[in-house]
């Protein structure tokens, strides 16, 4: 069952041009352009792309904190922009967010127990104090924190523990979708895998859908059922995680796959193979045609003609008119 559907979603931000007169129209920064995507109930979608590719903006459109400039966000088939007040309140409880910097996301003067209970107070104000403490204790155990730590403050916790608090806070209302925006990017590499595995286990056990955002494909590969790759606001490729990584059809996906750090005994180190050359163009004036063509090793003149639509290539869908034909690692 489809829980969330994005239909040609675009989000633009008006930005004042430097040196412009006040009466001049602002430039439009295209943060997300024409993204169509679905998330099924219980499914984990990995969302990857370099910094600036529009991942956080897409996340904010999904949780409803910024409106679509065009296109639609459908929650259980209903347009988010047209929900009744009551349904909108329910949507806010059903979709929860986990943020990148767990300590910054927590109020330093609030015990972690109260931080976890806060969404309950907002959405289930009739629950008694005992009931709230019981629910908080329960969810703390789920994320691997002793309920005895309920009355401690965030600064007494490690980064990994703070993120467990952030996850507990997202879980306490029994949401249907969690949007985790780079939830492990600020954590030590040694604890990243623990937190990723915890989230993976929890959402599968509880039947929750998850959008797991990362700039690094290696972080999402083990947690995702499907992966969506974004570049400069557009979807480049989407498909089941395994074939998308084993045999990417889009040159940008291949670049991300090759940027995955792999142990390289010959050089006695981890090889972080260079991503494609050059910087991401400005989203104020994206290249015509395929937005990736200015950095694409396979670009040809006709790539400038029109933005390619997603189309099936082997087991994934890629927005590329010259996709990688061979199964790379076959
Ligand atoms: P990502 O999360 O993939 O790094 P973002 O969604 O944060 O990407 O940003 C996409 C683009 O939108 C960037 O160029 C960013 O500078 C721009 N952007 C994001 N939020 C705003 C905003 N509120 N106003 C203007 N530009 C924004
Ligand atoms: Mg971001």
Coordinates of N, CA and C in Angstrom, one line a residue, residues 5-187:
X5 N 3.1 9.7 -1.6 CA 3.4 9.8 -3.0 C 3.7 11.2 -3.3
X6 N 4.8 11.4 -4.0 CA 5.1 12.8 -4.5 C 4.8 12.8 -6.0
X7 N 4.1 13.8 -6.4 CA 3.8 13.9 -7.8 C 4.3 15.2 -8.4
X8 N 5.4 15.0 -9.2 CA 6.0 16.2 -9.8 C 6.3 17.3 -8.8
X9 N 6.8 16.9 -7.7 CA 7.0 17.9 -6.6 C 8.1 18.9 -7.0
X10 N 7.8 20.2 -6.9 CA 8.9 21.2 -7.0 C 8.8 22.1 -5.8
X11 N 10.0 22.5 -5.3 CA 10.0 23.6 -4.3 C 11.1 24.6 -4.7
X12 N 10.6 25.8 -4.8 CA 11.5 26.9 -5.2 C 11.6 27.9 -4.0
X13 N 12.7 28.6 -3.9 CA 12.8 29.6 -2.8 C 13.1 30.9 -3.6
X14 N 12.4 32.0 -3.3 CA 12.7 33.3 -3.8 C 14.0 33.8 -3.1
X15 N 15.0 34.2 -3.8 CA 16.2 34.8 -3.2 C 16.5 36.1 -3.8
X16 N 16.7 37.1 -3.0 CA 17.1 38.4 -3.5 C 18.4 38.4 -4.2
X17 N 18.4 39.0 -5.4 CA 19.7 39.1 -6.1 C 20.5 40.1 -5.5
X18 N 21.8 39.9 -5.4 CA 22.7 40.9 -4.8 C 22.7 42.2 -5.6
X19 N 22.5 43.3 -5.0 CA 22.5 44.5 -5.7 C 21.2 44.9 -6.4
X20 N 20.2 44.0 -6.2 CA 18.9 44.3 -6.9 C 18.2 45.4 -6.2
X21 N 17.3 46.1 -7.0 CA 16.4 47.1 -6.4 C 15.3 46.4 -5.7
X22 N 14.7 47.0 -4.7 CA 13.6 46.3 -4.0 C 12.4 45.9 -4.8
X23 N 12.2 46.7 -5.9 CA 11.0 46.4 -6.8 C 11.3 45.3 -7.8
X24 N 12.5 44.9 -7.9 CA 12.9 43.8 -8.9 C 12.4 42.5 -8.4
X25 N 11.9 41.6 -9.2 CA 11.5 40.3 -8.8 C 12.7 39.5 -8.3
X26 N 12.5 38.7 -7.3 CA 13.7 37.9 -6.8 C 14.0 36.8 -7.8
X27 N 15.2 36.2 -7.7 CA 15.5 35.0 -8.4 C 14.8 33.8 -7.8
X28 N 14.6 32.8 -8.5 CA 14.1 31.6 -8.0 C 15.1 30.5 -7.8
X29 N 15.4 30.1 -6.6 CA 16.3 29.0 -6.4 C 15.5 27.7 -6.5
X30 N 15.9 26.8 -7.4 CA 15.2 25.6 -7.6 C 15.8 24.5 -6.7
X31 N 15.2 24.3 -5.5 CA 15.8 23.3 -4.6 C 15.3 21.9 -4.9
X32 N 14.1 21.7 -5.3 CA 13.6 20.4 -5.7 C 12.8 20.6 -7.0
X33 N 13.0 19.8 -8.0 CA 12.3 20.0 -9.3 C 11.7 18.7 -9.8
X34 N 10.4 18.7 -10.0 CA 9.7 17.6 -10.7 C 10.0 16.2 -10.1
X35 N 10.0 16.1 -8.8 CA 10.3 14.8 -8.2 C 9.0 14.0 -8.1
X36 N 8.9 12.8 -8.6 CA 7.8 11.8 -8.4 C 8.4 10.6 -7.8
X37 N 7.8 10.2 -6.7 CA 8.4 9.1 -5.8 C 7.3 8.6 -5.0
X38 N 7.4 7.3 -4.6 CA 6.4 6.7 -3.7 C 7.2 6.0 -2.5
X39 N 6.5 6.0 -1.4 CA 7.0 5.2 -0.3 C 5.8 4.3 0.2
X40 N 6.0 3.0 0.2 CA 5.0 2.1 0.6 C 5.0 1.9 2.1
X41 N 3.9 1.4 2.7 CA 3.8 1.2 4.1 C 4.9 0.2 4.5
X42 N 5.6 0.5 5.5 CA 6.6 -0.5 6.0 C 8.0 -0.5 5.2
X43 N 8.0 0.3 4.2 CA 9.2 0.3 3.3 C 10.3 1.4 3.8
X44 N 11.5 1.1 3.6 CA 12.6 2.0 3.9 C 13.2 2.5 2.5
X45 N 13.1 3.8 2.3 CA 13.6 4.4 1.1 C 14.9 5.2 1.5
X46 N 16.0 4.9 0.9 CA 17.2 5.7 1.1 C 17.2 6.8 0.2
X47 N 17.6 8.0 0.6 CA 17.6 9.2 -0.2 C 19.0 9.8 -0.2
X48 N 19.7 9.7 -1.3 CA 21.1 10.1 -1.3 C 21.4 11.1 -2.4
X49 N 22.5 11.9 -2.2 CA 22.9 12.9 -3.1 C 23.9 13.8 -2.4
X50 N 24.8 14.4 -3.2 CA 25.7 15.3 -2.5 C 25.0 16.5 -1.8
X51 N 25.7 17.1 -0.9 CA 25.1 18.3 -0.2 C 24.6 19.3 -1.2
X52 N 23.4 19.8 -1.0 CA 22.9 20.8 -1.9 C 22.0 20.2 -2.9
X53 N 21.7 18.9 -2.9 CA 20.9 18.3 -4.0 C 19.4 18.4 -3.7
X54 N 19.0 18.9 -2.5 CA 17.6 19.1 -2.3 C 17.0 18.1 -1.3
X55 N 17.8 17.3 -0.7 CA 17.3 16.2 0.2 C 16.5 16.8 1.4
X56 N 17.1 17.7 2.1 CA 16.4 18.3 3.2 C 15.2 19.1 2.8
X57 N 15.2 19.7 1.7 CA 14.0 20.4 1.2 C 12.9 19.5 0.9
X58 N 13.2 18.3 0.3 CA 12.2 17.3 0.0 C 11.6 16.8 1.4
X59 N 12.5 16.6 2.3 CA 12.1 16.1 3.7 C 11.1 17.1 4.3
X60 N 11.4 18.4 4.2 CA 10.5 19.4 4.8 C 9.2 19.5 4.1
X61 N 9.2 19.2 2.8 CA 7.9 19.2 2.0 C 7.1 18.0 2.4
X62 N 7.8 16.8 2.7 CA 7.1 15.6 3.1 C 6.4 15.8 4.5
X63 N 7.2 16.4 5.5 CA 6.6 16.6 6.8 C 5.6 17.8 6.8
X64 N 5.6 18.6 5.7 CA 4.6 19.6 5.6 C 5.0 21.0 6.2
X65 N 6.3 21.1 6.4 CA 6.7 22.4 7.0 C 7.1 23.5 5.9
X66 N 7.2 23.0 4.6 CA 7.3 24.0 3.5 C 6.3 23.5 2.4
X67 N 5.6 24.4 1.8 CA 4.6 24.0 0.8 C 5.3 23.6 -0.5
X68 N 4.6 22.8 -1.3 CA 5.1 22.6 -2.7 C 4.8 23.8 -3.5
X69 N 5.8 24.2 -4.3 CA 5.6 25.3 -5.2 C 4.8 24.9 -6.4
X70 N 5.0 23.6 -6.8 CA 4.1 23.0 -7.8 C 4.1 21.5 -7.6
X71 N 3.2 20.8 -8.1 CA 3.1 19.4 -7.9 C 2.5 19.1 -6.5
X72 N 2.4 17.9 -6.1 CA 1.7 17.6 -4.9 C 2.4 16.5 -4.0
X73 N 2.1 16.6 -2.7 CA 2.5 15.6 -1.8 C 1.3 14.9 -1.3
X74 N 1.1 13.6 -1.6 CA -0.1 12.9 -1.2 C 0.2 12.0 -0.1
X75 N -0.6 12.1 1.0 CA -0.5 11.3 2.2 C -1.7 10.4 2.2
X76 N -1.5 9.1 2.1 CA -2.6 8.2 1.9 C -3.6 8.7 0.9
X77 N -3.0 9.1 -0.2 CA -3.8 9.6 -1.4 C -4.4 11.0 -1.2
X78 N -4.2 11.6 -0.1 CA -4.8 13.0 0.1 C -3.7 14.0 0.0
X79 N -4.0 15.1 -0.7 CA -3.1 16.2 -0.9 C -2.8 16.9 0.4
X80 N -1.6 16.9 0.8 CA -1.2 17.6 2.1 C -1.7 19.0 2.2
X81 N -1.7 19.7 1.0 CA -2.0 21.1 1.0 C -3.5 21.3 1.2
X82 N -4.3 20.2 1.1 CA -5.8 20.3 1.2 C -6.4 19.5 2.4
X83 N -5.5 19.1 3.3 CA -6.1 18.3 4.4 C -6.9 19.2 5.4
X84 N -7.9 18.6 5.9 CA -8.7 19.3 6.9 C -7.9 19.5 8.2
X85 N -8.3 20.4 9.0 CA -7.5 20.7 10.2 C -7.2 19.5 11.1
X86 N -8.2 18.7 11.2 CA -8.1 17.5 12.1 C -7.2 16.5 11.4
X87 N -7.3 16.3 10.1 CA -6.4 15.3 9.4 C -5.0 15.8 9.4
X88 N -4.8 17.1 9.3 CA -3.5 17.7 9.3 C -2.8 17.5 10.7
X89 N -3.6 17.6 11.8 CA -3.0 17.4 13.1 C -2.6 15.9 13.2
X90 N -3.4 15.0 12.6 CA -3.1 13.6 12.7 C -1.8 13.3 11.9
X91 N -1.7 14.0 10.7 CA -0.5 13.8 9.8 C 0.7 14.2 10.6
X92 N 0.6 15.3 11.4 CA 1.8 15.7 12.1 C 2.2 14.7 13.2
X93 N 1.3 13.9 13.7 CA 1.7 12.9 14.6 C 2.1 11.6 13.9
X94 N 1.6 11.4 12.7 CA 1.9 10.2 11.9 C 3.3 10.2 11.3
X95 N 3.8 11.4 11.0 CA 5.1 11.6 10.4 C 6.0 12.3 11.3
X96 N 7.1 11.6 11.7 CA 8.1 12.2 12.6 C 9.4 12.3 12.0
X97 N 10.2 13.2 12.5 CA 11.5 13.6 11.9 C 12.6 13.2 12.9
X98 N 13.7 12.7 12.4 CA 15.0 12.6 13.2 C 16.0 13.5 12.6
X99 N 16.7 14.3 13.4 CA 17.6 15.3 12.8 C 19.1 14.8 12.9
X100 N 19.9 15.6 12.1 CA 21.3 15.2 12.0 C 22.1 15.4 13.3
X101 N 21.9 16.6 14.0 CA 22.7 16.9 15.1 C 21.8 16.6 16.4
X102 N 22.0 15.5 17.0 CA 21.1 15.1 18.1 C 21.1 16.0 19.3
X103 N 22.3 16.5 19.6 CA 22.4 17.4 20.8 C 21.7 18.7 20.6
X104 N 21.9 19.3 19.4 CA 21.3 20.6 19.0 C 19.8 20.5 19.0
X105 N 19.3 19.2 18.6 CA 17.8 19.1 18.5 C 17.2 19.0 19.9
X106 N 18.0 18.8 20.9 CA 17.4 18.7 22.3 C 17.5 19.9 23.1
X107 N 16.5 20.3 23.9 CA 16.6 21.4 24.8 C 17.5 21.0 25.9
X108 N 18.6 21.8 26.1 CA 19.6 21.4 27.2 C 19.0 21.5 28.6
X109 N 17.9 22.3 28.8 CA 17.4 22.4 30.1 C 16.2 21.4 30.4
X110 N 16.0 20.5 29.5 CA 14.9 19.6 29.6 C 15.5 18.2 29.8
X111 N 15.0 17.4 30.8 CA 15.5 16.1 31.0 C 15.1 15.3 29.7
X112 N 15.9 14.2 29.5 CA 15.6 13.4 28.2 C 14.2 12.8 28.3
X113 N 13.8 12.5 29.5 CA 12.4 11.9 29.7 C 11.3 12.9 29.3
X114 N 11.5 14.2 29.7 CA 10.6 15.2 29.3 C 10.6 15.4 27.8
X115 N 11.9 15.4 27.2 CA 12.0 15.6 25.8 C 11.3 14.5 25.0
X116 N 11.4 13.3 25.5 CA 10.7 12.2 24.8 C 9.2 12.3 25.0
X117 N 8.8 12.8 26.1 CA 7.3 12.9 26.4 C 6.7 14.1 25.7
X118 N 7.5 15.0 25.2 CA 6.9 16.3 24.7 C 5.9 16.1 23.6
X119 N 6.2 15.2 22.6 CA 5.2 15.0 21.5 C 3.9 14.4 22.1
X120 N 4.0 13.6 23.1 CA 2.8 13.0 23.7 C 1.9 14.1 24.3
X121 N 2.6 15.1 25.0 CA 1.8 16.1 25.6 C 1.1 17.0 24.6
X122 N 1.8 17.1 23.4 CA 1.1 17.9 22.3 C 0.0 17.1 21.7
X123 N 0.2 15.8 21.4 CA -0.8 15.1 20.6 C -1.8 14.3 21.4
X124 N -1.4 13.9 22.7 CA -2.3 13.1 23.5 C -2.3 13.8 24.9
X125 N -2.9 15.0 24.9 CA -2.8 15.8 26.2 C -3.6 15.1 27.3
X126 N -4.5 14.2 27.0 CA -5.3 13.6 28.1 C -4.6 12.5 28.8
X127 N -3.4 12.0 28.3 CA -2.7 10.9 28.9 C -2.2 11.4 30.3
X128 N -2.4 10.5 31.3 CA -2.0 10.9 32.7 C -0.4 10.9 32.8
X129 N 0.1 11.5 33.9 CA 1.5 11.6 34.1 C 2.1 10.2 34.1
X130 N 1.5 9.3 34.8 CA 1.9 7.9 35.0 C 2.0 7.2 33.6
X131 N 0.9 7.4 32.8 CA 0.8 6.8 31.5 C 2.0 7.3 30.6
X132 N 2.2 8.7 30.7 CA 3.3 9.2 30.0 C 4.7 8.6 30.4
X133 N 4.9 8.5 31.7 CA 6.2 7.9 32.1 C 6.3 6.5 31.7
X134 N 5.2 5.8 31.7 CA 5.2 4.4 31.2 C 5.6 4.3 29.7
X135 N 5.0 5.2 28.9 CA 5.2 5.2 27.5 C 6.7 5.6 27.2
X136 N 7.2 6.6 27.9 CA 8.6 7.0 27.8 C 9.5 5.9 28.1
X137 N 9.3 5.2 29.2 CA 10.2 4.1 29.7 C 10.2 3.0 28.6
X138 N 9.0 2.7 28.1 CA 8.9 1.7 27.1 C 9.7 2.0 25.8
X139 N 9.6 3.2 25.4 CA 10.2 3.6 24.1 C 11.7 3.7 24.4
X140 N 12.1 4.1 25.6 CA 13.6 4.2 25.9 C 14.2 2.8 25.8
X141 N 13.5 1.8 26.3 CA 14.0 0.4 26.3 C 14.1 0.0 24.8
X142 N 13.1 0.4 24.0 CA 13.2 0.0 22.6 C 14.4 0.5 21.9
X143 N 14.9 1.7 22.3 CA 16.1 2.3 21.6 C 17.4 1.9 22.3
X144 N 17.3 1.1 23.3 CA 18.5 0.6 24.0 C 19.0 1.6 25.1
X145 N 18.1 2.4 25.7 CA 18.5 3.2 26.8 C 17.7 2.8 28.0
X146 N 18.4 2.7 29.2 CA 17.7 2.3 30.4 C 16.7 3.4 30.8
X147 N 15.5 3.1 31.2 CA 14.5 4.1 31.6 C 15.0 4.8 32.9
X148 N 16.0 4.2 33.6 CA 16.6 4.9 34.7 C 17.2 6.2 34.4
X149 N 17.6 6.4 33.1 CA 18.2 7.6 32.6 C 17.3 8.7 32.3
X150 N 16.0 8.5 32.6 CA 14.9 9.4 32.2 C 15.1 10.8 32.8
X151 N 15.7 10.9 34.0 CA 15.8 12.2 34.6 C 17.1 12.9 34.4
X152 N 17.9 12.3 33.5 CA 19.2 12.9 33.2 C 19.0 14.0 32.1
X153 N 20.1 14.8 31.9 CA 20.0 15.9 30.9 C 20.9 15.5 29.7
X154 N 20.5 16.0 28.5 CA 21.2 15.6 27.3 C 22.7 15.7 27.3
X155 N 23.3 16.7 28.0 CA 24.8 16.9 28.0 C 25.5 15.7 28.8
X156 N 24.7 14.9 29.5 CA 25.3 13.8 30.2 C 25.4 12.6 29.3
X157 N 24.9 12.7 28.0 CA 24.8 11.6 27.1 C 25.9 11.7 26.0
X158 N 26.3 10.6 25.5 CA 27.2 10.6 24.3 C 26.3 11.0 23.1
X159 N 27.0 11.3 21.9 CA 26.3 11.6 20.7 C 25.4 10.5 20.3
X160 N 25.9 9.2 20.4 CA 25.1 8.1 20.0 C 23.8 8.0 20.9
X161 N 24.0 8.2 22.2 CA 22.9 8.1 23.1 C 21.9 9.2 22.8
X162 N 22.4 10.5 22.5 CA 21.5 11.6 22.2 C 20.7 11.2 21.0
X163 N 21.3 10.6 20.0 CA 20.5 10.2 18.8 C 19.5 9.1 19.1
X164 N 19.8 8.2 20.1 CA 18.8 7.3 20.6 C 17.6 8.0 21.2
X165 N 17.9 9.1 21.9 CA 16.8 9.9 22.5 C 16.0 10.5 21.4
X166 N 16.7 11.0 20.3 CA 16.0 11.6 19.2 C 15.1 10.6 18.5
X167 N 15.6 9.4 18.4 CA 14.8 8.3 17.8 C 13.6 7.9 18.7
X168 N 13.8 7.9 20.0 CA 12.7 7.6 21.0 C 11.6 8.6 20.9
X169 N 12.1 9.9 20.7 CA 11.1 11.0 20.6 C 10.3 10.8 19.4
X170 N 10.9 10.4 18.3 CA 10.2 10.2 17.0 C 9.2 9.0 17.1
X171 N 9.6 8.0 18.0 CA 8.8 6.8 18.0 C 7.6 6.8 19.0
X172 N 7.6 7.8 19.9 CA 6.7 7.7 21.1 C 5.3 7.8 20.7
X173 N 5.0 8.4 19.5 CA 3.6 8.5 19.1 C 3.2 7.4 18.1
X174 N 4.0 6.4 18.0 CA 3.8 5.3 17.1 C 3.5 5.8 15.7
X175 N 4.5 6.5 15.1 CA 4.3 7.1 13.8 C 4.2 6.1 12.7
X176 N 3.7 6.5 11.5 CA 3.7 5.6 10.3 C 4.9 5.8 9.4
X177 N 5.4 7.0 9.5 CA 6.6 7.3 8.7 C 7.6 8.1 9.5
X178 N 8.9 7.8 9.4 CA 9.9 8.6 10.0 C 10.8 9.1 8.9
X179 N 11.1 10.4 8.9 CA 12.0 11.0 8.0 C 13.2 11.3 8.8
X180 N 14.3 10.6 8.5 CA 15.6 10.8 9.2 C 16.5 11.5 8.3
X181 N 16.8 12.8 8.6 CA 17.7 13.6 7.7 C 19.1 13.5 8.2
X182 N 19.9 12.7 7.6 CA 21.3 12.5 7.9 C 21.5 12.1 9.4
X183 N 20.8 11.1 9.9 CA 20.7 10.9 11.3 C 22.1 10.4 11.9
X184 N 23.0 9.9 11.1 CA 24.2 9.5 11.6 C 25.4 10.3 11.1
X185 N 25.2 11.3 10.3 CA 26.3 12.1 9.7 C 27.2 12.8 10.8
X186 N 26.6 13.1 11.9 CA 27.3 13.8 12.9 C 27.9 12.9 14.0
X187 N 27.7 11.6 13.8 CA 28.2 10.6 14.8 C 29.6 10.0 14.4

